[in-house]
Amino acid sequence: MTVFFGLVLLVLACAVVLLFAMLGELASRVPTQDQTPSKQVEPIENAKLGAEPLEWPAELAHVPARDASVVLVLSSSCASCEKIAAQVPAALDRGVDLTVVVSCGIRERGEDFAKRHGFHRTHTYIDHGGTWSTQKFGVDSSPAALLFRRGRLQTALLFWDLDSVLAAVGRVDNEIQEVS
């Protein structure tokens, strides 16, 4: 009986050590509050570049009519998206022309997210279930920035800092204009 309890105690001790090791690994991957957001911007691998939908939601009808449009795809349940959403009003104050798509599981949460972050100042589309951005453009990650030229998807970028992605989108747009 003593051997049995000894083995049980050994297994429990190993489980506790393993649990703490897993928590330590998780903690190393989650940014702390004082860390600045990454300036990294990377292309979204599965994006359907060149896609040009025949129909657009009414809130986004202006996109195919413009020479260039930047559309941010933010999720109402994403911590990084909350930080980006808080940066949008300042970008709008600087005159940056942005359109926002809020991907959400529940429409009311998406509407609340948009209202809380002052998106009434720009074109905003509530993408219930994320179906529009996923089906039309293969974008199922957020925060994402989509650059359109006359309604055709030119680039799709995953990002964690609004100013960094706006600079990257500007570089991409200039390259596209030079090629055209």
Short mmCIF file of C-alpha atoms in Angstrom, two decimals:
data_model
loop_
_atom_site.label_atom_id
_atom_site.label_comp_id
_atom_site.label_asym_id
_atom_site.label_seq_id
_atom_site.Cartn_x
_atom_site.Cartn_y
_atom_site.Cartn_z
CA MET A 1 0.00 0.00 0.00
CA THR A 2 2.86 2.37 0.79
CA VAL A 3 4.36 1.68 -2.64
CA PHE A 4 1.01 2.46 -4.28
CA PHE A 5 0.70 5.81 -2.47
CA GLY A 6 4.32 6.57 -3.31
CA LEU A 7 3.64 5.98 -7.01
CA VAL A 8 0.48 8.11 -6.88
CA LEU A 9 2.43 10.91 -5.19
CA LEU A 10 5.17 10.64 -7.82
CA VAL A 11 2.62 10.84 -10.67
CA LEU A 12 0.93 13.85 -9.06
CA ALA A 13 4.28 15.61 -8.59
CA CYS A 14 5.14 14.99 -12.26
CA ALA A 15 1.74 16.32 -13.34
CA VAL A 16 2.22 19.52 -11.31
CA VAL A 17 5.70 20.05 -12.79
CA LEU A 18 4.31 19.49 -16.30
CA LEU A 19 1.43 21.88 -15.64
CA PHE A 20 3.77 24.65 -14.50
CA ALA A 21 6.01 24.06 -17.52
CA MET A 22 2.99 24.43 -19.83
CA LEU A 23 1.88 27.61 -18.04
CA GLY A 24 5.39 29.03 -18.38
CA GLU A 25 5.40 28.31 -22.11
CA LEU A 26 1.98 29.92 -22.50
CA ALA A 27 3.06 32.98 -20.51
CA SER A 28 6.08 33.44 -22.78
CA ARG A 29 3.79 33.62 -25.83
CA VAL A 30 1.24 36.07 -24.44
CA PRO A 31 2.37 39.72 -24.58
CA THR A 32 2.35 41.68 -21.36
CA GLN A 33 0.54 45.00 -21.07
CA ASP A 34 3.73 47.07 -21.25
CA GLN A 35 5.02 45.51 -24.47
CA THR A 36 4.72 47.67 -27.55
CA PRO A 37 2.88 46.12 -30.46
CA SER A 38 4.95 44.40 -33.09
CA LYS A 39 5.74 46.53 -36.12
CA GLN A 40 5.75 43.36 -38.23
CA VAL A 41 3.44 43.20 -41.21
CA GLU A 42 3.11 39.95 -43.14
CA PRO A 43 1.10 38.81 -46.15
CA ILE A 44 -1.89 36.55 -45.59
CA GLU A 45 -0.97 33.32 -47.35
CA ASN A 46 -4.44 32.13 -48.40
CA ALA A 47 -5.80 35.49 -49.53
CA LYS A 48 -7.45 35.45 -52.95
CA LEU A 49 -5.40 38.23 -54.54
CA GLY A 50 -7.06 39.57 -57.65
CA ALA A 51 -10.54 38.67 -56.39
CA GLU A 52 -13.22 41.12 -57.49
CA PRO A 53 -16.73 40.40 -56.17
CA LEU A 54 -19.67 41.07 -58.46
CA GLU A 55 -21.78 42.26 -55.53
CA TRP A 56 -20.74 44.29 -52.51
CA PRO A 57 -22.61 44.90 -49.24
CA ALA A 58 -24.29 48.32 -49.31
CA GLU A 59 -21.91 49.61 -46.60
CA LEU A 60 -18.95 48.79 -48.87
CA ALA A 61 -20.40 49.89 -52.22
CA HIS A 62 -17.87 52.75 -52.36
CA VAL A 63 -14.86 50.37 -52.51
CA PRO A 64 -15.12 49.30 -56.18
CA ALA A 65 -15.85 52.91 -57.21
CA ARG A 66 -12.54 54.23 -55.81
CA ASP A 67 -9.09 53.98 -57.32
CA ALA A 68 -7.70 52.70 -53.99
CA SER A 69 -9.30 51.67 -50.71
CA VAL A 70 -7.93 50.31 -47.46
CA VAL A 71 -10.28 47.99 -45.61
CA LEU A 72 -9.44 46.86 -42.08
CA VAL A 73 -10.87 43.51 -40.98
CA LEU A 74 -11.20 43.44 -37.19
CA SER A 75 -12.82 40.85 -34.97
CA SER A 76 -14.96 41.77 -31.99
CA SER A 77 -13.43 38.89 -30.02
CA CYS A 78 -9.73 39.58 -30.71
CA ALA A 79 -7.50 41.34 -28.15
CA SER A 80 -5.17 42.69 -30.84
CA CYS A 81 -8.19 43.99 -32.76
CA GLU A 82 -9.33 45.90 -29.66
CA LYS A 83 -5.97 47.69 -29.59
CA ILE A 84 -6.09 48.42 -33.32
CA ALA A 85 -9.71 49.61 -33.08
CA ALA A 86 -8.66 52.10 -30.40
CA GLN A 87 -6.11 53.55 -32.89
CA VAL A 88 -8.62 54.03 -35.72
CA PRO A 89 -10.18 57.33 -34.50
CA ALA A 90 -6.74 58.97 -34.34
CA ALA A 91 -5.98 57.78 -37.88
CA LEU A 92 -9.33 59.19 -39.05
CA ASP A 93 -8.46 62.51 -37.33
CA ARG A 94 -5.23 62.58 -39.38
CA GLY A 95 -7.30 62.23 -42.55
CA VAL A 96 -6.55 58.56 -43.25
CA ASP A 97 -9.33 57.10 -45.38
CA LEU A 98 -10.25 53.74 -43.84
CA THR A 99 -13.16 51.35 -44.16
CA VAL A 100 -13.75 48.86 -41.35
CA VAL A 101 -15.23 45.38 -41.52
CA VAL A 102 -16.12 44.00 -38.07
CA SER A 103 -16.18 40.21 -38.06
CA CYS A 104 -18.30 38.85 -35.23
CA GLY A 105 -20.12 35.76 -34.06
CA ILE A 106 -23.07 37.73 -32.74
CA ARG A 107 -24.25 40.79 -34.68
CA GLU A 108 -24.97 42.79 -31.51
CA ARG A 109 -21.38 42.29 -30.31
CA GLY A 110 -20.10 43.57 -33.65
CA GLU A 111 -22.38 46.60 -33.51
CA ASP A 112 -21.29 47.31 -29.93
CA PHE A 113 -17.62 46.98 -30.95
CA ALA A 114 -18.12 49.47 -33.79
CA LYS A 115 -20.03 51.91 -31.59
CA ARG A 116 -17.53 51.69 -28.72
CA HIS A 117 -14.63 52.54 -31.05
CA GLY A 118 -16.31 55.37 -32.94
CA PHE A 119 -16.54 53.66 -36.32
CA HIS A 120 -19.64 55.73 -37.15
CA ARG A 121 -17.14 58.22 -38.59
CA THR A 122 -16.21 55.86 -41.42
CA HIS A 123 -17.78 53.19 -43.60
CA THR A 124 -18.36 50.13 -41.42
CA TYR A 125 -19.73 46.71 -42.32
CA ILE A 126 -20.72 44.12 -39.70
CA ASP A 127 -19.61 40.77 -41.14
CA HIS A 128 -21.69 38.28 -39.15
CA GLY A 129 -19.70 35.05 -38.84
CA GLY A 130 -16.85 36.50 -40.93
CA THR A 131 -18.43 34.96 -44.02
CA TRP A 132 -17.92 37.92 -46.38
CA SER A 133 -14.17 38.33 -45.82
CA THR A 134 -13.58 34.58 -45.75
CA GLN A 135 -15.69 33.55 -48.75
CA LYS A 136 -14.88 36.47 -51.05
CA PHE A 137 -11.21 36.97 -50.22
CA GLY A 138 -9.96 33.98 -48.20
CA VAL A 139 -9.19 36.23 -45.23
CA ASP A 140 -9.97 34.39 -42.01
CA SER A 141 -7.43 36.12 -39.76
CA SER A 142 -7.54 39.43 -37.97
CA PRO A 143 -6.45 42.12 -37.67
CA ALA A 144 -6.05 42.28 -41.44
CA ALA A 145 -5.66 45.13 -43.89
CA LEU A 146 -6.94 44.70 -47.43
CA LEU A 147 -5.82 47.02 -50.23
CA PHE A 148 -8.25 47.28 -53.13
CA ARG A 149 -7.70 49.02 -56.46
CA ARG A 150 -11.02 49.66 -58.21
CA GLY A 151 -12.62 46.80 -56.24
CA ARG A 152 -9.93 44.21 -56.96
CA LEU A 153 -7.97 42.81 -53.99
CA GLN A 154 -4.31 43.76 -54.46
CA THR A 155 -2.83 42.71 -51.14
CA ALA A 156 -3.91 41.31 -47.77
CA LEU A 157 -1.73 41.88 -44.73
CA LEU A 158 -1.77 40.60 -41.16
CA PHE A 159 -0.56 43.25 -38.69
CA TRP A 160 -0.40 44.33 -35.04
CA ASP A 161 0.21 48.08 -35.34
CA LEU A 162 -1.98 50.42 -37.42
CA ASP A 163 0.74 52.90 -38.39
CA SER A 164 3.02 50.07 -39.56
CA VAL A 165 0.36 48.56 -41.81
CA LEU A 166 -0.63 51.96 -43.21
CA ALA A 167 3.02 52.55 -44.16
CA ALA A 168 3.21 49.09 -45.74
CA VAL A 169 -0.04 49.62 -47.66
CA GLY A 170 1.29 52.94 -48.93
CA ARG A 171 4.46 51.25 -50.21
CA VAL A 172 2.44 48.49 -51.90
CA ASP A 173 0.07 51.04 -53.47
CA ASN A 174 3.01 53.06 -54.83
CA GLU A 175 4.53 49.89 -56.33
CA ILE A 176 1.21 49.00 -57.97
CA GLN A 177 0.86 52.51 -59.41
CA GLU A 178 4.39 52.35 -60.84
CA VAL A 179 3.62 49.05 -62.58
CA SER A 180 0.25 50.25 -63.96
#
